Amino acid sequence: MTESASPSSGTDFVGRRAEVERLEAVWAAVESDRRQVVFVGGEPGVGKTRLVAEAAAALRPHATVLWGACREDLDIAYRPFVAVLEQALEQLPPEVLRDIAPTAAAPLRRLTASVSRYWPSAEPVPGGPDSRPALFDALLRVLLATAERRPLVLVLEDLHWAQEPTLAMLTHLVESTAGERLLVLATRRTTAPDLTDAVSFALADLHRLDGVARMDLVGLSTEDVAEYLVRAAGVSPGSARSAAPVLRDHTGGNPFFLQEYWHDLANRGGLAAVRSGVAAPRSVQDALARRLAAFDVDHTRVIELAAVAGDAVDPALLADALDPTEVLAGIDFGVRAGLLVADAAEGEYRFAHALARQAVLDRMSSSDLAAAHAGIARAIEARDPALVVALAHHYFRARARGYADKAVHYLVLAAHQAERGIAYREAAVLYERAAQVRVAQGPTRVELLSAAARCHMHGGDFTTARSLYEDLCADEDPRVRLTAAIGHEDASWRPSANGQRSLTLLREALAAAGLDHDDPLAVRAGASMGRAASFTGDSQQARQVGEDALTRARALGDEELLAHALRTTLWQGLRPDLAPELLARAVELNEIGARLGDDDHRGPAAFHRAVFAYLLGDEPAWSSAQRDLTELALARGQPFFRYVAGCSRCAHRYAVGDFAGTERIIDWLDDQFTHEFDGATEGSWGVQQFMLRRVTGGLEQVRPLITGTESFDDHWLPGLLAVYTELEMWPPAARLLTHLCAGLDDHRSGAQWAAVLAFATEAAVGLDDTVAAATLRPLLAEYAGANLMAGASVAVFGSADRYLAELDSVLGAQTADRHFELALAMDRRMGAVTHQAETLAAWSRHRLHRPGDVAGPSAADLATEARALARRIGHRRILRDLDADPAPRTDHVPLPNGLTDREVDVLRLVADGLSNREIGERLFISANTAANHVRSILIKTAAPNRTRAAIFATEHGLL
């Protein structure tokens, strides 16, 4: 790869020597079977596309180069990969394609209809999974087949416009190809307004992987500007060195600005214009506008039509809308003027930069824009009416010229396509655009906005969904208002918003509708009111209203209505007395959802099955629900299900003592969802962080921040009390415990009630406070025989009997040992090593202080077992309390054979006999990523199979 590669833009390629050398090193790694990814970033016009184009041109003799790009306006889900797939299919020999089974290729039909040409029998399996993993794996098969023949280069342009589905597909590709001959060159803008958190977070997450690098381009140096003037402008070296600092100052070294600036100067006398002090254009757009204004009218019309058509310029498409001779002349003029350049695809062109295209669009009148969009839409429709996204975009822009009906028609088709591709937010935008258009026939505005709100909910944007439902609550039709109020409530419970607003809307709309008591819509509204009441803290009203709606739904015999009523009653509280009943309802809801094929029912069912199974100590049901929840989260792509699945996995990892895994999940939850739900998850994240830090010894970091004089008005008091207790700040803990016990009723209706009881009990035990213990004991007794959980899988504390036993120990009751015995049985039944160690340590302290109360195990034996478990999982809190050495090893022992820490994690699970899927679930990675790790382990350990790898782990002490 050298600078001598043929430039794709028709101008000399200058500068970028360091970047080219770096890409040469990257390519050497690819040739050694190490997948490489380079994200090329920078401001618009800095030369990102040019650099990757030069690299791609240099690599074409040695590799297969596939090209795809994102678009700013109405970006189709997976857009760059659609282009990549179509190019790959065209280039692969028939015999290679035949090796891919039609059933494996069937999911690719969601990306492009051209798949049918290669696999005519590729049809979706009836009742088969319509999931992202199936789609992603199907694309991966095609790309790996391409890479097996020759090294593969994927060029993905303008990732700053990538939507979530595209980013998810890219992540899967990168995670699944560590040992492949693959180079991904991706460009993205790194300046506002194109810089977005969603893209930044997604790409930052990939940087943890080997072979992923970032290359941010800056402006050309003064020396590079001088070289440009000599090579591209024909200026003498001496004059170039003299003028380069001025041009560098005016353009910032931005290659596009420099080129356009020079074009303007050349028209005004060249460098003499700089030396004479003649004012230069203030912006690239101004320079382009002046140049375009001087075009021949026919040439201008072609360039304008090309700008409206999109980033890529297809002369054949333009010729369908204008005279072909005129089109070719206009394109030739555009190339000579430096506006258009030949694209990688033969016979196609593109604008030299997005700014060039935007400058053309900015100068067009609204009437001219609408006419151009109409012409392009008609041409596309005549060619291929299946291109619904492009047709929706162009007809929407042309709606003022009598194309409103077509705009709505294609917008709705495009929205349906986006929904099928699990691109919910994109679908919501399409529905909202359709709702802006007034048409005599077709979907109504109410139907379109309702569909948009539903898609916003599935995409995790609950705030926008509630706003749309609020608007619909002002509709003239009382049934529409009531339906919208039901939707508003459905958009409120997932991020745990207060239900009072939804309750008010439901009451008002239900009263205005005047429906019969057993009208299905009235029953649905009643069920929603019950759930809304639970989120106001009124558990009594929630149960009364919810049970009434459930009874009426059962009587009507409508499964969809019954499923809705079941879903809403599952939020009646995390009380152990209700848990058996609510677990049964969650199981029933799951069965109905499976029969109806509705994941909107199965998702909440799995979520609540996990919660209530944990409360009841049913470990098989807990694990089963977690697997279902994870599968649904991966398949449907809805942020809320991904979040609750993450919380459930986090709770499980914590309970079994995998604190490293717990930390990874907590970090992932923070990265992915802190901003996703408008900060609604921050409190839960804080509790998760506290629970992890106190068992791993991380709370000492906050000690300098805690004074003991914190205001009771500015903190969540149970959490503050827990911090005081862990840091053994006993005087402030005593004051706060007394204050908290006096106002416990204020916390009973909250989802964190179990955490309140646990933290207060720990403080009472630490202080040996018999008054507080006597206050807390009857409240905790309601949870006897159950586990304590804060929120819905936010934090798990283990058996309530352990806390009852500790209170009994403070109170001198003879029942302490019996409760410890019950607690330990529960912890062992759940496989909860963390809680087993905590119960054993607490029981040891009790037997040490009251050895003669009743017969039982010795304090020493209990402490020995607790210490062994604590050392095994790294529970520093218990080791500290048992006076063991809690200090972690500070030296890092080199791992054998070049294994990484993550590969050792995987190897341990391989030794336990877990499959790739099970390893993925344990480590919260995909099965494909787990398989890649296993393959790397087998190579590094020279093990022919997994059994020999396990033996290697044993021999090297890795278990």
mmCIF file with all atom_site columns, N, CA and C in Angstrom, residues 376-425:
data_model
loop_
_atom_site.group_PDB
_atom_site.id
_atom_site.type_symbol
_atom_site.label_atom_id
_atom_site.label_alt_id
_atom_site.label_comp_id
_atom_site.label_asym_id
_atom_site.label_entity_id
_atom_site.label_seq_id
_atom_site.pdbx_PDB_ins_code
_atom_site.Cartn_x
_atom_site.Cartn_y
_atom_site.Cartn_z
_atom_site.occupancy
_atom_site.B_iso_or_equiv
_atom_site.pdbx_formal_charge
_atom_site.auth_seq_id
_atom_site.auth_comp_id
_atom_site.auth_asym_id
_atom_site.auth_atom_id
_atom_site.pdbx_PDB_model_num
ATOM 1   N N  . ILE A 1 376 ? -37.228 11.763 -9.351  1.00 0.00 ? 376 ILE A N  1
ATOM 2   C CA . ILE A 1 376 ? -36.449 10.614 -8.894  1.00 0.00 ? 376 ILE A CA 1
ATOM 3   C C  . ILE A 1 376 ? -37.387 9.502  -8.426  1.00 0.00 ? 376 ILE A C  1
ATOM 4   N N  . ALA A 1 377 ? -38.447 9.849  -7.701  1.00 0.00 ? 377 ALA A N  1
ATOM 5   C CA . ALA A 1 377 ? -39.385 8.843  -7.199  1.00 0.00 ? 377 ALA A CA 1
ATOM 6   C C  . ALA A 1 377 ? -40.031 8.083  -8.354  1.00 0.00 ? 377 ALA A C  1
ATOM 7   N N  . ARG A 1 378 ? -40.461 8.800  -9.367  1.00 0.00 ? 378 ARG A N  1
ATOM 8   C CA . ARG A 1 378 ? -41.091 8.134  -10.500 1.00 0.00 ? 378 ARG A CA 1
ATOM 9   C C  . ARG A 1 378 ? -40.105 7.190  -11.196 1.00 0.00 ? 378 ARG A C  1
ATOM 10  N N  . ALA A 1 379 ? -38.869 7.635  -11.329 1.00 0.00 ? 379 ALA A N  1
ATOM 11  C CA . ALA A 1 379 ? -37.863 6.804  -11.986 1.00 0.00 ? 379 ALA A CA 1
ATOM 12  C C  . ALA A 1 379 ? -37.591 5.530  -11.178 1.00 0.00 ? 379 ALA A C  1
ATOM 13  N N  . ILE A 1 380 ? -37.471 5.667  -9.857  1.00 0.00 ? 380 ILE A N  1
ATOM 14  C CA . ILE A 1 380 ? -37.221 4.496  -9.004  1.00 0.00 ? 380 ILE A CA 1
ATOM 15  C C  . ILE A 1 380 ? -38.419 3.560  -9.042  1.00 0.00 ? 380 ILE A C  1
ATOM 16  N N  . GLU A 1 381 ? -39.619 4.110  -8.965  1.00 0.00 ? 381 GLU A N  1
ATOM 17  C CA . GLU A 1 381 ? -40.825 3.283  -8.946  1.00 0.00 ? 381 GLU A CA 1
ATOM 18  C C  . GLU A 1 381 ? -40.957 2.488  -10.234 1.00 0.00 ? 381 GLU A C  1
ATOM 19  N N  . ALA A 1 382 ? -40.622 3.102  -11.350 1.00 0.00 ? 382 ALA A N  1
ATOM 20  C CA . ALA A 1 382 ? -40.698 2.391  -12.618 1.00 0.00 ? 382 ALA A CA 1
ATOM 21  C C  . ALA A 1 382 ? -39.668 1.265  -12.686 1.00 0.00 ? 382 ALA A C  1
ATOM 22  N N  . ARG A 1 383 ? -38.527 1.478  -12.041 1.00 0.00 ? 383 ARG A N  1
ATOM 23  C CA . ARG A 1 383 ? -37.470 0.470  -12.047 1.00 0.00 ? 383 ARG A CA 1
ATOM 24  C C  . ARG A 1 383 ? -37.761 -0.665 -11.074 1.00 0.00 ? 383 ARG A C  1
ATOM 25  N N  . ASP A 1 384 ? -38.016 -0.314 -9.813  1.00 0.00 ? 384 ASP A N  1
ATOM 26  C CA . ASP A 1 384 ? -38.162 -1.332 -8.769  1.00 0.00 ? 384 ASP A CA 1
ATOM 27  C C  . ASP A 1 384 ? -39.030 -0.788 -7.633  1.00 0.00 ? 384 ASP A C  1
ATOM 28  N N  . PRO A 1 385 ? -40.342 -1.053 -7.668  1.00 0.00 ? 385 PRO A N  1
ATOM 29  C CA . PRO A 1 385 ? -41.220 -0.548 -6.610  1.00 0.00 ? 385 PRO A CA 1
ATOM 30  C C  . PRO A 1 385 ? -40.965 -1.184 -5.243  1.00 0.00 ? 385 PRO A C  1
ATOM 31  N N  . ALA A 1 386 ? -40.080 -2.190 -5.174  1.00 0.00 ? 386 ALA A N  1
ATOM 32  C CA . ALA A 1 386 ? -39.753 -2.795 -3.873  1.00 0.00 ? 386 ALA A CA 1
ATOM 33  C C  . ALA A 1 386 ? -38.796 -1.936 -3.061  1.00 0.00 ? 386 ALA A C  1
ATOM 34  N N  . LEU A 1 387 ? -38.233 -0.893 -3.676  1.00 0.00 ? 387 LEU A N  1
ATOM 35  C CA . LEU A 1 387 ? -37.312 -0.005 -2.941  1.00 0.00 ? 387 LEU A CA 1
ATOM 36  C C  . LEU A 1 387 ? -38.138 1.001  -2.140  1.00 0.00 ? 387 LEU A C  1
ATOM 37  N N  . VAL A 1 388 ? -38.844 0.485  -1.144  1.00 0.00 ? 388 VAL A N  1
ATOM 38  C CA . VAL A 1 388 ? -39.864 1.296  -0.471  1.00 0.00 ? 388 VAL A CA 1
ATOM 39  C C  . VAL A 1 388 ? -39.256 2.422  0.362   1.00 0.00 ? 388 VAL A C  1
ATOM 40  N N  . VAL A 1 389 ? -38.066 2.234  0.917   1.00 0.00 ? 389 VAL A N  1
ATOM 41  C CA . VAL A 1 389 ? -37.468 3.284  1.733   1.00 0.00 ? 389 VAL A CA 1
ATOM 42  C C  . VAL A 1 389 ? -37.133 4.497  0.876   1.00 0.00 ? 389 VAL A C  1
ATOM 43  N N  . ALA A 1 390 ? -36.506 4.254  -0.272  1.00 0.00 ? 390 ALA A N  1
ATOM 44  C CA . ALA A 1 390 ? -36.175 5.367  -1.165  1.00 0.00 ? 390 ALA A CA 1
ATOM 45  C C  . ALA A 1 390 ? -37.436 6.038  -1.695  1.00 0.00 ? 390 ALA A C  1
ATOM 46  N N  . LEU A 1 391 ? -38.428 5.237  -2.046  1.00 0.00 ? 391 LEU A N  1
ATOM 47  C CA . LEU A 1 391 ? -39.678 5.800  -2.559  1.00 0.00 ? 391 LEU A CA 1
ATOM 48  C C  . LEU A 1 391 ? -40.395 6.608  -1.480  1.00 0.00 ? 391 LEU A C  1
ATOM 49  N N  . ALA A 1 392 ? -40.372 6.106  -0.264  1.00 0.00 ? 392 ALA A N  1
ATOM 50  C CA . ALA A 1 392 ? -41.001 6.847  0.835   1.00 0.00 ? 392 ALA A CA 1
ATOM 51  C C  . ALA A 1 392 ? -40.327 8.203  1.013   1.00 0.00 ? 392 ALA A C  1
ATOM 52  N N  . HIS A 1 393 ? -39.012 8.213  0.971   1.00 0.00 ? 393 HIS A N  1
ATOM 53  C CA . HIS A 1 393 ? -38.270 9.458  1.157   1.00 0.00 ? 393 HIS A CA 1
ATOM 54  C C  . HIS A 1 393 ? -38.594 10.467 0.058   1.00 0.00 ? 393 HIS A C  1
ATOM 55  N N  . HIS A 1 394 ? -38.505 10.033 -1.193  1.00 0.00 ? 394 HIS A N  1
ATOM 56  C CA . HIS A 1 394 ? -38.674 10.976 -2.300  1.00 0.00 ? 394 HIS A CA 1
ATOM 57  C C  . HIS A 1 394 ? -40.124 11.423 -2.459  1.00 0.00 ? 394 HIS A C  1
ATOM 58  N N  . TYR A 1 395 ? -41.075 10.516 -2.316  1.00 0.00 ? 395 TYR A N  1
ATOM 59  C CA . TYR A 1 395 ? -42.474 10.939 -2.443  1.00 0.00 ? 395 TYR A CA 1
ATOM 60  C C  . TYR A 1 395 ? -42.895 11.827 -1.272  1.00 0.00 ? 395 TYR A C  1
ATOM 61  N N  . PHE A 1 396 ? -42.308 11.593 -0.095  1.00 0.00 ? 396 PHE A N  1
ATOM 62  C CA . PHE A 1 396 ? -42.608 12.469 1.039   1.00 0.00 ? 396 PHE A CA 1
ATOM 63  C C  . PHE A 1 396 ? -42.108 13.883 0.750   1.00 0.00 ? 396 PHE A C  1
ATOM 64  N N  . ARG A 1 397 ? -40.921 13.987 0.169   1.00 0.00 ? 397 ARG A N  1
ATOM 65  C CA . ARG A 1 397 ? -40.386 15.309 -0.170  1.00 0.00 ? 397 ARG A CA 1
ATOM 66  C C  . ARG A 1 397 ? -41.158 15.962 -1.312  1.00 0.00 ? 397 ARG A C  1
ATOM 67  N N  . ALA A 1 398 ? -41.844 15.136 -2.094  1.00 0.00 ? 398 ALA A N  1
ATOM 68  C CA . ALA A 1 398 ? -42.595 15.666 -3.236  1.00 0.00 ? 398 ALA A CA 1
ATOM 69  C C  . ALA A 1 398 ? -44.096 15.758 -2.947  1.00 0.00 ? 398 ALA A C  1
ATOM 70  N N  . ARG A 1 399 ? -44.498 15.608 -1.694  1.00 0.00 ? 399 ARG A N  1
ATOM 71  C CA . ARG A 1 399 ? -45.931 15.529 -1.373  1.00 0.00 ? 399 ARG A CA 1
ATOM 72  C C  . ARG A 1 399 ? -46.700 16.775 -1.787  1.00 0.00 ? 399 ARG A C  1
ATOM 73  N N  . ALA A 1 400 ? -46.025 17.945 -1.788  1.00 0.00 ? 400 ALA A N  1
ATOM 74  C CA . ALA A 1 400 ? -46.716 19.189 -2.128  1.00 0.00 ? 400 ALA A CA 1
ATOM 75  C C  . ALA A 1 400 ? -47.092 19.253 -3.606  1.00 0.00 ? 400 ALA A C  1
ATOM 76  N N  . ARG A 1 401 ? -46.552 18.342 -4.397  1.00 0.00 ? 401 ARG A N  1
ATOM 77  C CA . ARG A 1 401 ? -46.842 18.349 -5.831  1.00 0.00 ? 401 ARG A CA 1
ATOM 78  C C  . ARG A 1 401 ? -47.845 17.249 -6.206  1.00 0.00 ? 401 ARG A C  1
ATOM 79  N N  . GLY A 1 402 ? -48.685 16.854 -5.235  1.00 0.00 ? 402 GLY A N  1
ATOM 80  C CA . GLY A 1 402 ? -49.743 15.903 -5.514  1.00 0.00 ? 402 GLY A CA 1
ATOM 81  C C  . GLY A 1 402 ? -49.387 14.453 -5.278  1.00 0.00 ? 402 GLY A C  1
ATOM 82  N N  . TYR A 1 403 ? -48.358 14.191 -4.510  1.00 0.00 ? 403 TYR A N  1
ATOM 83  C CA . TYR A 1 403 ? -47.938 12.812 -4.259  1.00 0.00 ? 403 TYR A CA 1
ATOM 84  C C  . TYR A 1 403 ? -48.167 12.401 -2.804  1.00 0.00 ? 403 TYR A C  1
ATOM 85  N N  . ALA A 1 404 ? -49.119 13.011 -2.136  1.00 0.00 ? 404 ALA A N  1
ATOM 86  C CA . ALA A 1 404 ? -49.361 12.712 -0.728  1.00 0.00 ? 404 ALA A CA 1
ATOM 87  C C  . ALA A 1 404 ? -49.753 11.251 -0.533  1.00 0.00 ? 404 ALA A C  1
ATOM 88  N N  . ASP A 1 405 ? -50.671 10.745 -1.368  1.00 0.00 ? 405 ASP A N  1
ATOM 89  C CA . ASP A 1 405 ? -51.123 9.360  -1.210  1.00 0.00 ? 405 ASP A CA 1
ATOM 90  C C  . ASP A 1 405 ? -49.963 8.378  -1.371  1.00 0.00 ? 405 ASP A C  1
ATOM 91  N N  . LYS A 1 406 ? -49.142 8.599  -2.391  1.00 0.00 ? 406 LYS A N  1
ATOM 92  C CA . LYS A 1 406 ? -47.986 7.714  -2.583  1.00 0.00 ? 406 LYS A CA 1
ATOM 93  C C  . LYS A 1 406 ? -47.000 7.826  -1.424  1.00 0.00 ? 406 LYS A C  1
ATOM 94  N N  . ALA A 1 407 ? -46.844 9.047  -0.907  1.00 0.00 ? 407 ALA A N  1
ATOM 95  C CA . ALA A 1 407 ? -45.920 9.236  0.216   1.00 0.00 ? 407 ALA A CA 1
ATOM 96  C C  . ALA A 1 407 ? -46.355 8.392  1.404   1.00 0.00 ? 407 ALA A C  1
ATOM 97  N N  . VAL A 1 408 ? -47.633 8.468  1.774   1.00 0.00 ? 408 VAL A N  1
ATOM 98  C CA . VAL A 1 408 ? -48.126 7.705  2.914   1.00 0.00 ? 408 VAL A CA 1
ATOM 99  C C  . VAL A 1 408 ? -48.019 6.208  2.630   1.00 0.00 ? 408 VAL A C  1
ATOM 100 N N  . HIS A 1 409 ? -48.389 5.811  1.417   1.00 0.00 ? 409 HIS A N  1
ATOM 101 C CA . HIS A 1 409 ? -48.341 4.383  1.065   1.00 0.00 ? 409 HIS A CA 1
ATOM 102 C C  . HIS A 1 409 ? -46.937 3.813  1.273   1.00 0.00 ? 409 HIS A C  1
ATOM 103 N N  . TYR A 1 410 ? -45.941 4.486  0.738   1.00 0.00 ? 410 TYR A N  1
ATOM 104 C CA . TYR A 1 410 ? -44.579 3.946  0.838   1.00 0.00 ? 410 TYR A CA 1
ATOM 105 C C  . TYR A 1 410 ? -43.969 4.159  2.225   1.00 0.00 ? 410 TYR A C  1
ATOM 106 N N  . LEU A 1 411 ? -44.356 5.224  2.899   1.00 0.00 ? 411 LEU A N  1
ATOM 107 C CA . LEU A 1 411 ? -43.874 5.409  4.274   1.00 0.00 ? 411 LEU A CA 1
ATOM 108 C C  . LEU A 1 411 ? -44.343 4.271  5.170   1.00 0.00 ? 411 LEU A C  1
ATOM 109 N N  . VAL A 1 412 ? -45.603 3.870  5.016   1.00 0.00 ? 412 VAL A N  1
ATOM 110 C CA . VAL A 1 412 ? -46.124 2.777  5.839   1.00 0.00 ? 412 VAL A CA 1
ATOM 111 C C  . VAL A 1 412 ? -45.434 1.456  5.469   1.00 0.00 ? 412 VAL A C  1
ATOM 112 N N  . LEU A 1 413 ? -45.245 1.208  4.164   1.00 0.00 ? 413 LEU A N  1
ATOM 113 C CA . LEU A 1 413 ? -44.532 -0.006 3.763   1.00 0.00 ? 413 LEU A CA 1
ATOM 114 C C  . LEU A 1 413 ? -43.105 -0.017 4.311   1.00 0.00 ? 413 LEU A C  1
ATOM 115 N N  . ALA A 1 414 ? -42.442 1.132  4.264   1.00 0.00 ? 414 ALA A N  1
ATOM 116 C CA . ALA A 1 414 ? -41.075 1.214  4.786   1.00 0.00 ? 414 ALA A CA 1
ATOM 117 C C  . ALA A 1 414 ? -41.059 1.004  6.294   1.00 0.00 ? 414 ALA A C  1
ATOM 118 N N  . ALA A 1 415 ? -42.069 1.530  6.985   1.00 0.00 ? 415 ALA A N  1
ATOM 119 C CA . ALA A 1 415 ? -42.153 1.331  8.432   1.00 0.00 ? 415 ALA A CA 1
ATOM 120 C C  . ALA A 1 415 ? -42.348 -0.140 8.764   1.00 0.00 ? 415 ALA A C  1
ATOM 121 N N  . HIS A 1 416 ? -43.213 -0.818 8.005   1.00 0.00 ? 416 HIS A N  1
ATOM 122 C CA . HIS A 1 416 ? -43.403 -2.261 8.227   1.00 0.00 ? 416 HIS A CA 1
ATOM 123 C C  . HIS A 1 416 ? -42.088 -3.008 8.006   1.00 0.00 ? 416 HIS A C  1
ATOM 124 N N  . GLN A 1 417 ? -41.368 -2.623 6.976   1.00 0.00 ? 417 GLN A N  1
ATOM 125 C CA . GLN A 1 417 ? -40.084 -3.268 6.701   1.00 0.00 ? 417 GLN A CA 1
ATOM 126 C C  . GLN A 1 417 ? -39.100 -3.034 7.838   1.00 0.00 ? 417 GLN A C  1
ATOM 127 N N  . ALA A 1 418 ? -39.075 -1.815 8.370   1.00 0.00 ? 418 ALA A N  1
ATOM 128 C CA . ALA A 1 418 ? -38.181 -1.509 9.492   1.00 0.00 ? 418 ALA A CA 1
ATOM 129 C C  . ALA A 1 418 ? -38.554 -2.323 10.719  1.00 0.00 ? 418 ALA A C  1
ATOM 130 N N  . GLU A 1 419 ? -39.855 -2.478 10.973  1.00 0.00 ? 419 GLU A N  1
ATOM 131 C CA . GLU A 1 419 ? -40.278 -3.281 12.121  1.00 0.00 ? 419 GLU A CA 1
ATOM 132 C C  . GLU A 1 419 ? -39.830 -4.733 11.958  1.00 0.00 ? 419 GLU A C  1
ATOM 133 N N  . ARG A 1 420 ? -39.982 -5.264 10.755  1.00 0.00 ? 420 ARG A N  1
ATOM 134 C CA . ARG A 1 420 ? -39.543 -6.641 10.540  1.00 0.00 ? 420 ARG A CA 1
ATOM 135 C C  . ARG A 1 420 ? -38.038 -6.784 10.759  1.00 0.00 ? 420 ARG A C  1
ATOM 136 N N  . GLY A 1 421 ? -37.307 -5.721 10.482  1.00 0.00 ? 421 GLY A N  1
ATOM 137 C CA . GLY A 1 421 ? -35.865 -5.732 10.705  1.00 0.00 ? 421 GLY A CA 1
ATOM 138 C C  . GLY A 1 421 ? -35.463 -5.341 12.108  1.00 0.00 ? 421 GLY A C  1
ATOM 139 N N  . ILE A 1 422 ? -36.429 -5.226 13.012  1.00 0.00 ? 422 ILE A N  1
ATOM 140 C CA . ILE A 1 422 ? -36.210 -4.875 14.419  1.00 0.00 ? 422 ILE A CA 1
ATOM 141 C C  . ILE A 1 422 ? -35.552 -3.507 14.537  1.00 0.00 ? 422 ILE A C  1
ATOM 142 N N  . ALA A 1 423 ? -35.883 -2.630 13.604  1.00 0.00 ? 423 ALA A N  1
ATOM 143 C CA . ALA A 1 423 ? -35.375 -1.255 13.633  1.00 0.00 ? 423 ALA A CA 1
ATOM 144 C C  . ALA A 1 423 ? -36.536 -0.351 14.055  1.00 0.00 ? 423 ALA A C  1
ATOM 145 N N  . TYR A 1 424 ? -36.869 -0.414 15.337  1.00 0.00 ? 424 TYR A N  1
ATOM 146 C CA . TYR A 1 424 ? -38.106 0.203  15.808  1.00 0.00 ? 424 TYR A CA 1
ATOM 147 C C  . TYR A 1 424 ? -38.074 1.722  15.747  1.00 0.00 ? 424 TYR A C  1
ATOM 148 N N  . ARG A 1 425 ? -36.964 2.313  16.093  1.00 0.00 ? 425 ARG A N  1
ATOM 149 C CA . ARG A 1 425 ? -36.925 3.779  16.111  1.00 0.00 ? 425 ARG A CA 1
ATOM 150 C C  . ARG A 1 425 ? -37.027 4.336  14.686  1.00 0.00 ? 425 ARG A C  1
#
